[in-house]
Amino acid sequence: MGIDVFLEYELLGVSHPGRYLGTEVNARNKPFSEASVRWALIYPDVYEIGMSNLGLSILYEIINDTTEAMADRAYLPWVDMQERLLECGVPLFGLESRRPLASFDILGITLQHELTYTNVVRILDLAGIPLLARERDEVCPLVIGGGPGAFNPEPIAELFDFLVLGDGEEAVLEITDAVRNWKQEKTLDRSDFLRQCASIPGIYVPSLYKFAYRADGTIDSITAEAGAPNPVKKRLLSDLDGWLYPRRPVVPLIEAVHDRVSVELFRGCTRGCRFCQAGMIYRPVRERDGRLLANWARELVANTGCDELSLTSLNSADYTSILSLSEELAMEMESRHVAVSVPSLRTDSFSVQLASRLRRVKQTGLTLAPEAGSARMRASINKGVSEEDLMRAVAAAYGEGWRKLKLYFMIGLPSEGEEDVEEIWRVVRRIMREGDSGAPAKGLKLSVSISTFVPKPHTPLQWAAQMTPPEIARRHFILKEGLRMKGVTLRWHSREMSYLEGIISRGDRRLLPAVISASRQGCLDGWGEFFSWRRWEEALATEGLNPAWYAERERPFDEILPWDHLHCGVERDYLWEEYRKAGEGESTPDCRIRDCTFCGACPGKGASA
Amino acid sequence: MKRALIKYAKRGEAALLSHRETMRSLERALRRSGLPLVFTSGYNPRPRMSFSPALPLGIQAEAEYLEVSFDGETDLEAAMQVMNSALPKGLSIIDIQELTASMPKLSKWTRYGLYRVPGDVGEVFLLLALAGGKQARLKDALASLWQRLGLPIGSELRGISRVGLYASDEEVFEDAGDSVYFFDGELGELEVLTNSV
């Protein structure tokens, strides 16, 4: 059955058919047949999540702006649509061109989260493309990956012909050129072409690297084939001002999870929270020019008709001229009834004042993330926030009229005791008791969100043990008992999901068969109802893999980690020193405020080692 | 404060957008149109808009309506052009006109919907009340129609479009020729109305 006929007959029978139309405002719809290099940019989750991803919308426009290339989009269809595709024998297709994914030159898949890896397998299966890179022949598309997951892609690395580490803006153009030449000249076979790609900065070709293991299961060596870089260094765009993208983002047909346009104020963060992967892999901080940002924001609102503009980054209150920029935009946007929002704020009264000034058009919620309840734990993760900062921020928010606040805490941190968890409910109770500058905060409602610490590659805590689900369950119980009070709601992440995230996050190539078999047995981990820890346990056991060995084991310094051949800029020795300081509760100041900490991320500056 | 009546069509695959999604698309196009919109007050202000009765998913339309409030002088023709360049494929603005104060609200006159249903022996027209005592659901009306025409119940929705909205059942013959099937929601019965003029 042809794809057009399929859509005509089947779309009415599936939920949210708007997900599959590809007829959005600002969809570029470049002719497939005329392009010499055809990209399909893929977010391995449903449309409404994928459409909110900034990275892919940047690359979509950059590629479509080049004359000879085109970029289409694809997402993982919801299960009802997957069933229809399989039943009708129709392969997964690009939304705009309605061509099978298998007919594209490049499938670019973003890896935003470990729990989407089973979705990646499902996408390739639905597209009818051989899963393993080594099984694909000349007519198969190149399957490439990017995003934060590319910094430890090993559990699914062999699905990819190559991955791009770091900023993708320039890399996609170089890849486009390389592929065009390869297709025209037809002199290199696929494996030689991949060898050639390995010389493009930031490109990691998994097939050129071999892992050897020891009897105890640890890695003995990671060897790169001659000519392949070791380590692979990430791509770094030092000047973002030349790359103001997206300009005309595709406007989702159905409501997206983040239903707004965004300008990215800066990339990177140097606050140095020791659990945070984004805070390490996107270093150094690169700010954009305020004038350019303001004009860009106007253009985005005009080009989409969106009613919310987000000034985004990892920590927007840290943008040098955040006050003047946000003030200017908020005033101007107020007349057009466009709300301006600043996500990811710090826990201090400055941030609250900032959020309050922007709250002209729409009543938005306020989220504070102290991350840990006890001063000891906050010192350990280098979250430079005191309990008094938090109390002041709450009082400021209350004073500005907020009555509903969201608080984020993380549990399961290394060396955390039950008394540290009890501190969370003590702080929450204190807020309820004296949230209004010392007086009980009347009418205040707190939504307390608890996440579980998952050690992530390229962070100071990458060596740490992850807490077991039963231990986390006991902590959830402590919180539940301690927070039985009016006005407080408590929610937490699934323990098993966090555990699986931890296994995959620090996993190696031996996990791949389990990922494939879990996916083929119906696990789509990010989709709550299709997550099954029981199936995962079986899949891991079948492959002889011990989940605890991956998640619960503290690694020694000299153990080779599965991502030691991939370099994000921040030096391993620096991370280890930070790990030691975490144990001691020593702080590391932000290098944008104090001196350089020699983490290694800035080109031309040294590292501590 | 002035009012404008916008007439739009929803053709082809745009029929697969829900009422809510259609409203969102139109709102965004309106925001881009340069029309000096009047907004509601409250925590989350929205343009003051009202829509003709929701169209079931899968049904196309030739003449749906949207009423908006605006302030000041404006070029409605130009606004319509901008809107048409800013809508998903299949949605298009056909007409925009200013309403005088005495003209009734949208909800007062969109009481009947006329549907064109394609079939093997040519198209037939189906009328139903969208408000009031005889109000009916399209699904029930179609089931009844298919039974009358000897088609299996649940025959496909593809190709059906709502061609007009009316204040009374007498106005429909302008668009529907001399006879239409009328499904009476109160009695649950299908009857044939013929043009008596």
PDB file of N, CA and C in Angstrom, chain A residues 83-151:
ATOM      1  N   GLU A  83       0.704   0.075  15.028  1.00  0.00           N
ATOM      2  CA  GLU A  83      -0.021  -1.132  14.651  1.00  0.00           C
ATOM      3  C   GLU A  83      -0.584  -1.040  13.239  1.00  0.00           C
ATOM      4  N   ARG A  84      -1.123   0.125  12.901  1.00  0.00           N
ATOM      5  CA  ARG A  84      -1.678   0.309  11.552  1.00  0.00           C
ATOM      6  C   ARG A  84      -0.583   0.164  10.504  1.00  0.00           C
ATOM      7  N   LEU A  85       0.579   0.776  10.775  1.00  0.00           N
ATOM      8  CA  LEU A  85       1.695   0.700   9.815  1.00  0.00           C
ATOM      9  C   LEU A  85       2.089  -0.757   9.584  1.00  0.00           C
ATOM     10  N   LEU A  86       2.252  -1.481  10.694  1.00  0.00           N
ATOM     11  CA  LEU A  86       2.699  -2.875  10.581  1.00  0.00           C
ATOM     12  C   LEU A  86       1.651  -3.726   9.868  1.00  0.00           C
ATOM     13  N   GLU A  87       0.393  -3.522  10.232  1.00  0.00           N
ATOM     14  CA  GLU A  87      -0.679  -4.313   9.628  1.00  0.00           C
ATOM     15  C   GLU A  87      -0.784  -4.068   8.124  1.00  0.00           C
ATOM     16  N   CYS A  88      -0.583  -2.810   7.732  1.00  0.00           N
ATOM     17  CA  CYS A  88      -0.711  -2.475   6.312  1.00  0.00           C
ATOM     18  C   CYS A  88       0.610  -2.644   5.565  1.00  0.00           C
ATOM     19  N   GLY A  89       1.660  -3.024   6.269  1.00  0.00           N
ATOM     20  CA  GLY A  89       2.951  -3.196   5.610  1.00  0.00           C
ATOM     21  C   GLY A  89       3.521  -1.894   5.070  1.00  0.00           C
ATOM     22  N   VAL A  90       3.221  -0.808   5.759  1.00  0.00           N
ATOM     23  CA  VAL A  90       3.730   0.496   5.311  1.00  0.00           C
ATOM     24  C   VAL A  90       4.888   0.899   6.215  1.00  0.00           C
ATOM     25  N   PRO A  91       6.036   1.240   5.618  1.00  0.00           N
ATOM     26  CA  PRO A  91       7.192   1.618   6.444  1.00  0.00           C
ATOM     27  C   PRO A  91       7.043   3.035   6.986  1.00  0.00           C
ATOM     28  N   LEU A  92       7.755   3.314   8.078  1.00  0.00           N
ATOM     29  CA  LEU A  92       7.744   4.664   8.650  1.00  0.00           C
ATOM     30  C   LEU A  92       8.298   5.643   7.617  1.00  0.00           C
ATOM     31  N   PHE A  93       7.701   6.840   7.593  1.00  0.00           N
ATOM     32  CA  PHE A  93       8.004   7.770   6.504  1.00  0.00           C
ATOM     33  C   PHE A  93       8.306   9.159   7.042  1.00  0.00           C
ATOM     34  N   GLY A  94       8.878  10.004   6.184  1.00  0.00           N
ATOM     35  CA  GLY A  94       9.091  11.413   6.520  1.00  0.00           C
ATOM     36  C   GLY A  94       7.760  12.140   6.417  1.00  0.00           C
ATOM     37  N   LEU A  95       7.467  12.993   7.398  1.00  0.00           N
ATOM     38  CA  LEU A  95       6.128  13.599   7.467  1.00  0.00           C
ATOM     39  C   LEU A  95       5.782  14.463   6.270  1.00  0.00           C
ATOM     40  N   GLU A  96       6.753  15.234   5.787  1.00  0.00           N
ATOM     41  CA  GLU A  96       6.429  16.175   4.721  1.00  0.00           C
ATOM     42  C   GLU A  96       6.476  15.520   3.346  1.00  0.00           C
ATOM     43  N   SER A  97       7.524  14.758   3.088  1.00  0.00           N
ATOM     44  CA  SER A  97       7.693  14.159   1.762  1.00  0.00           C
ATOM     45  C   SER A  97       6.864  12.892   1.595  1.00  0.00           C
ATOM     46  N   ARG A  98       6.491  12.288   2.724  1.00  0.00           N
ATOM     47  CA  ARG A  98       5.786  11.003   2.707  1.00  0.00           C
ATOM     48  C   ARG A  98       6.561   9.934   1.933  1.00  0.00           C
ATOM     49  N   ARG A  99       7.872  10.005   2.059  1.00  0.00           N
ATOM     50  CA  ARG A  99       8.738   8.969   1.487  1.00  0.00           C
ATOM     51  C   ARG A  99       9.216   8.084   2.620  1.00  0.00           C
ATOM     52  N   PRO A 100       9.406   6.789   2.335  1.00  0.00           N
ATOM     53  CA  PRO A 100       9.901   5.885   3.391  1.00  0.00           C
ATOM     54  C   PRO A 100      11.239   6.384   3.938  1.00  0.00           C
ATOM     55  N   LEU A 101      11.454   6.250   5.234  1.00  0.00           N
ATOM     56  CA  LEU A 101      12.729   6.681   5.821  1.00  0.00           C
ATOM     57  C   LEU A 101      13.894   5.981   5.140  1.00  0.00           C
ATOM     58  N   ALA A 102      13.654   4.746   4.714  1.00  0.00           N
ATOM     59  CA  ALA A 102      14.738   3.976   4.087  1.00  0.00           C
ATOM     60  C   ALA A 102      15.225   4.622   2.791  1.00  0.00           C
ATOM     61  N   SER A 103      14.444   5.527   2.202  1.00  0.00           N
ATOM     62  CA  SER A 103      14.872   6.128   0.940  1.00  0.00           C
ATOM     63  C   SER A 103      15.648   7.422   1.135  1.00  0.00           C
ATOM     64  N   PHE A 104      15.840   7.832   2.382  1.00  0.00           N
ATOM     65  CA  PHE A 104      16.633   9.042   2.636  1.00  0.00           C
ATOM     66  C   PHE A 104      18.126   8.702   2.629  1.00  0.00           C
ATOM     67  N   ASP A 105      18.966   9.740   2.522  1.00  0.00           N
ATOM     68  CA  ASP A 105      20.417   9.519   2.593  1.00  0.00           C
ATOM     69  C   ASP A 105      20.887   9.439   4.040  1.00  0.00           C
ATOM     70  N   ILE A 106      20.291  10.292   4.885  1.00  0.00           N
ATOM     71  CA  ILE A 106      20.760  10.370   6.268  1.00  0.00           C
ATOM     72  C   ILE A 106      19.560  10.417   7.214  1.00  0.00           C
ATOM     73  N   LEU A 107      19.581   9.547   8.208  1.00  0.00           N
ATOM     74  CA  LEU A 107      18.604   9.655   9.288  1.00  0.00           C
ATOM     75  C   LEU A 107      19.344  10.220  10.494  1.00  0.00           C
ATOM     76  N   GLY A 108      18.998  11.409  10.890  1.00  0.00           N
ATOM     77  CA  GLY A 108      19.669  12.047  12.029  1.00  0.00           C
ATOM     78  C   GLY A 108      18.792  11.923  13.256  1.00  0.00           C
ATOM     79  N   ILE A 109      19.218  11.120  14.214  1.00  0.00           N
ATOM     80  CA  ILE A 109      18.390  10.840  15.389  1.00  0.00           C
ATOM     81  C   ILE A 109      18.973  11.540  16.609  1.00  0.00           C
ATOM     82  N   THR A 110      18.164  12.277  17.311  1.00  0.00           N
ATOM     83  CA  THR A 110      18.682  12.948  18.495  1.00  0.00           C
ATOM     84  C   THR A 110      18.499  12.066  19.727  1.00  0.00           C
ATOM     85  N   LEU A 111      19.529  12.013  20.557  1.00  0.00           N
ATOM     86  CA  LEU A 111      19.497  11.192  21.769  1.00  0.00           C
ATOM     87  C   LEU A 111      19.431  12.118  22.970  1.00  0.00           C
ATOM     88  N   GLN A 112      18.224  12.396  23.418  1.00  0.00           N
ATOM     89  CA  GLN A 112      18.048  13.353  24.508  1.00  0.00           C
ATOM     90  C   GLN A 112      17.999  12.660  25.855  1.00  0.00           C
ATOM     91  N   HIS A 113      17.644  11.381  25.848  1.00  0.00           N
ATOM     92  CA  HIS A 113      17.381  10.722  27.112  1.00  0.00           C
ATOM     93  C   HIS A 113      17.535   9.217  26.942  1.00  0.00           C
ATOM     94  N   GLU A 114      18.111   8.576  27.957  1.00  0.00           N
ATOM     95  CA  GLU A 114      18.363   7.129  27.878  1.00  0.00           C
ATOM     96  C   GLU A 114      17.078   6.328  27.694  1.00  0.00           C
ATOM     97  N   LEU A 115      15.974   6.843  28.235  1.00  0.00           N
ATOM     98  CA  LEU A 115      14.741   6.057  28.162  1.00  0.00           C
ATOM     99  C   LEU A 115      14.074   6.149  26.787  1.00  0.00           C
ATOM    100  N   THR A 116      14.733   6.803  25.838  1.00  0.00           N
ATOM    101  CA  THR A 116      14.198   6.767  24.466  1.00  0.00           C
ATOM    102  C   THR A 116      14.967   5.775  23.598  1.00  0.00           C
ATOM    103  N   TYR A 117      15.933   5.051  24.185  1.00  0.00           N
ATOM    104  CA  TYR A 117      16.758   4.180  23.338  1.00  0.00           C
ATOM    105  C   TYR A 117      15.967   3.005  22.761  1.00  0.00           C
ATOM    106  N   THR A 118      15.001   2.486  23.549  1.00  0.00           N
ATOM    107  CA  THR A 118      14.173   1.428  22.966  1.00  0.00           C
ATOM    108  C   THR A 118      13.303   2.003  21.841  1.00  0.00           C
ATOM    109  N   ASN A 119      12.966   3.298  21.944  1.00  0.00           N
ATOM    110  CA  ASN A 119      12.210   3.936  20.865  1.00  0.00           C
ATOM    111  C   ASN A 119      13.028   4.027  19.579  1.00  0.00           C
ATOM    112  N   VAL A 120      14.349   4.257  19.744  1.00  0.00           N
ATOM    113  CA  VAL A 120      15.217   4.342  18.570  1.00  0.00           C
ATOM    114  C   VAL A 120      15.182   3.012  17.813  1.00  0.00           C
ATOM    115  N   VAL A 121      15.281   1.929  18.566  1.00  0.00           N
ATOM    116  CA  VAL A 121      15.216   0.605  17.943  1.00  0.00           C
ATOM    117  C   VAL A 121      13.871   0.436  17.227  1.00  0.00           C
ATOM    118  N   ARG A 122      12.804   0.861  17.892  1.00  0.00           N
ATOM    119  CA  ARG A 122      11.472   0.720  17.297  1.00  0.00           C
ATOM    120  C   ARG A 122      11.371   1.510  15.982  1.00  0.00           C
ATOM    121  N   ILE A 123      11.952   2.694  15.966  1.00  0.00           N
ATOM    122  CA  ILE A 123      11.901   3.515  14.750  1.00  0.00           C
ATOM    123  C   ILE A 123      12.600   2.817  13.588  1.00  0.00           C
ATOM    124  N   LEU A 124      13.796   2.278  13.856  1.00  0.00           N
ATOM    125  CA  LEU A 124      14.515   1.597  12.776  1.00  0.00           C
ATOM    126  C   LEU A 124      13.749   0.355  12.328  1.00  0.00           C
ATOM    127  N   ASP A 125      13.147  -0.348  13.292  1.00  0.00           N
ATOM    128  CA  ASP A 125      12.337  -1.510  12.935  1.00  0.00           C
ATOM    129  C   ASP A 125      11.139  -1.114  12.072  1.00  0.00           C
ATOM    130  N   LEU A 126      10.468  -0.041  12.463  1.00  0.00           N
ATOM    131  CA  LEU A 126       9.301   0.401  11.681  1.00  0.00           C
ATOM    132  C   LEU A 126       9.707   0.909  10.303  1.00  0.00           C
ATOM    133  N   ALA A 127      10.938   1.409  10.217  1.00  0.00           N
ATOM    134  CA  ALA A 127      11.418   1.901   8.926  1.00  0.00           C
ATOM    135  C   ALA A 127      11.921   0.759   8.051  1.00  0.00           C
ATOM    136  N   GLY A 128      12.057  -0.412   8.634  1.00  0.00           N
ATOM    137  CA  GLY A 128      12.529  -1.565   7.874  1.00  0.00           C
ATOM    138  C   GLY A 128      14.000  -1.472   7.509  1.00  0.00           C
ATOM    139  N   ILE A 129      14.778  -0.857   8.406  1.00  0.00           N
ATOM    140  CA  ILE A 129      16.213  -0.682   8.146  1.00  0.00           C
ATOM    141  C   ILE A 129      16.984  -1.630   9.057  1.00  0.00           C
ATOM    142  N   PRO A 130      17.987  -2.344   8.527  1.00  0.00           N
ATOM    143  CA  PRO A 130      18.768  -3.234   9.401  1.00  0.00           C
ATOM    144  C   PRO A 130      19.292  -2.448  10.609  1.00  0.00           C
ATOM    145  N   LEU A 131      19.160  -3.054  11.793  1.00  0.00           N
ATOM    146  CA  LEU A 131      19.478  -2.316  13.015  1.00  0.00           C
ATOM    147  C   LEU A 131      20.950  -1.976  13.144  1.00  0.00           C
ATOM    148  N   LEU A 132      21.799  -2.957  12.891  1.00  0.00           N
ATOM    149  CA  LEU A 132      23.219  -2.740  13.153  1.00  0.00           C
ATOM    150  C   LEU A 132      23.888  -2.068  11.964  1.00  0.00           C
ATOM    151  N   ALA A 133      24.723  -1.079  12.264  1.00  0.00           N
ATOM    152  CA  ALA A 133      25.398  -0.342  11.203  1.00  0.00           C
ATOM    153  C   ALA A 133      26.152  -1.302  10.278  1.00  0.00           C
ATOM    154  N   ARG A 134      26.762  -2.345  10.859  1.00  0.00           N
ATOM    155  CA  ARG A 134      27.579  -3.230  10.028  1.00  0.00           C
ATOM    156  C   ARG A 134      26.744  -4.097   9.091  1.00  0.00           C
ATOM    157  N   GLU A 135      25.437  -4.186   9.359  1.00  0.00           N
ATOM    158  CA  GLU A 135      24.571  -4.981   8.482  1.00  0.00           C
ATOM    159  C   GLU A 135      23.968  -4.162   7.357  1.00  0.00           C
ATOM    160  N   ARG A 136      24.242  -2.863   7.352  1.00  0.00           N
ATOM    161  CA  ARG A 136      23.607  -2.018   6.333  1.00  0.00           C
ATOM    162  C   ARG A 136      24.504  -1.913   5.105  1.00  0.00           C
ATOM    163  N   ASP A 137      23.868  -1.944   3.941  1.00  0.00           N
ATOM    164  CA  ASP A 137      24.663  -1.871   2.706  1.00  0.00           C
ATOM    165  C   ASP A 137      24.556  -0.486   2.077  1.00  0.00           C
ATOM    166  N   GLU A 138      25.087  -0.379   0.853  1.00  0.00           N
ATOM    167  CA  GLU A 138      25.209   0.924   0.202  1.00  0.00           C
ATOM    168  C   GLU A 138      23.869   1.633   0.009  1.00  0.00           C
ATOM    169  N   VAL A 139      22.786   0.882  -0.156  1.00  0.00           N
ATOM    170  CA  VAL A 139      21.511   1.551  -0.423  1.00  0.00           C
ATOM    171  C   VAL A 139      20.813   2.010   0.853  1.00  0.00           C
ATOM    172  N   CYS A 140      21.309   1.586   2.003  1.00  0.00           N
ATOM    173  CA  CYS A 140      20.673   2.001   3.259  1.00  0.00           C
ATOM    174  C   CYS A 140      21.086   3.420   3.614  1.00  0.00           C
ATOM    175  N   PRO A 141      20.200   4.135   4.258  1.00  0.00           N
ATOM    176  CA  PRO A 141      20.609   5.463   4.735  1.00  0.00           C
ATOM    177  C   PRO A 141      21.713   5.352   5.776  1.00  0.00           C
ATOM    178  N   LEU A 142      22.467   6.435   5.922  1.00  0.00           N
ATOM    179  CA  LEU A 142      23.396   6.529   7.048  1.00  0.00           C
ATOM    180  C   LEU A 142      22.557   6.872   8.263  1.00  0.00           C
ATOM    181  N   VAL A 143      22.748   6.122   9.335  1.00  0.00           N
ATOM    182  CA  VAL A 143      22.018   6.438  10.561  1.00  0.00           C
ATOM    183  C   VAL A 143      22.994   7.134  11.492  1.00  0.00           C
ATOM    184  N   ILE A 144      22.710   8.391  11.825  1.00  0.00           N
ATOM    185  CA  ILE A 144      23.649   9.124  12.658  1.00  0.00           C
ATOM    186  C   ILE A 144      22.933   9.683  13.899  1.00  0.00           C
ATOM    187  N   GLY A 145      23.701   9.900  14.933  1.00  0.00           N
ATOM    188  CA  GLY A 145      23.105  10.342  16.200  1.00  0.00           C
ATOM    189  C   GLY A 145      23.760  11.620  16.694  1.00  0.00           C
ATOM    190  N   GLY A 146      23.069  12.300  17.574  1.00  0.00           N
ATOM    191  CA  GLY A 146      23.618  13.508  18.184  1.00  0.00           C
ATOM    192  C   GLY A 146      22.872  13.792  19.473  1.00  0.00           C
ATOM    193  N   GLY A 147      23.148  14.945  20.053  1.00  0.00           N
ATOM    194  CA  GLY A 147      22.493  15.289  21.321  1.00  0.00           C
ATOM    195  C   GLY A 147      23.322  14.802  22.495  1.00  0.00           C
ATOM    196  N   PRO A 148      22.865  15.076  23.726  1.00  0.00           N
ATOM    197  CA  PRO A 148      23.673  14.718  24.900  1.00  0.00           C
ATOM    198  C   PRO A 148      23.992  13.224  24.986  1.00  0.00           C
ATOM    199  N   GLY A 149      23.089  12.377  24.498  1.00  0.00           N
ATOM    200  CA  GLY A 149      23.315  10.936  24.549  1.00  0.00           C
ATOM    201  C   GLY A 149      24.546  10.499  23.756  1.00  0.00           C
ATOM    202  N   ALA A 150      24.978  11.334  22.805  1.00  0.00           N
ATOM    203  CA  ALA A 150      26.141  10.970  21.991  1.00  0.00           C
ATOM    204  C   ALA A 150      27.417  10.944  22.836  1.00  0.00           C
ATOM    205  N   PHE A 151      27.370  11.517  24.039  1.00  0.00           N
ATOM    206  CA  PHE A 151      28.552  11.518  24.891  1.00  0.00           C
ATOM    207  C   PHE A 151      28.760  10.209  25.645  1.00  0.00           C
TER     208      PHE A 151
END
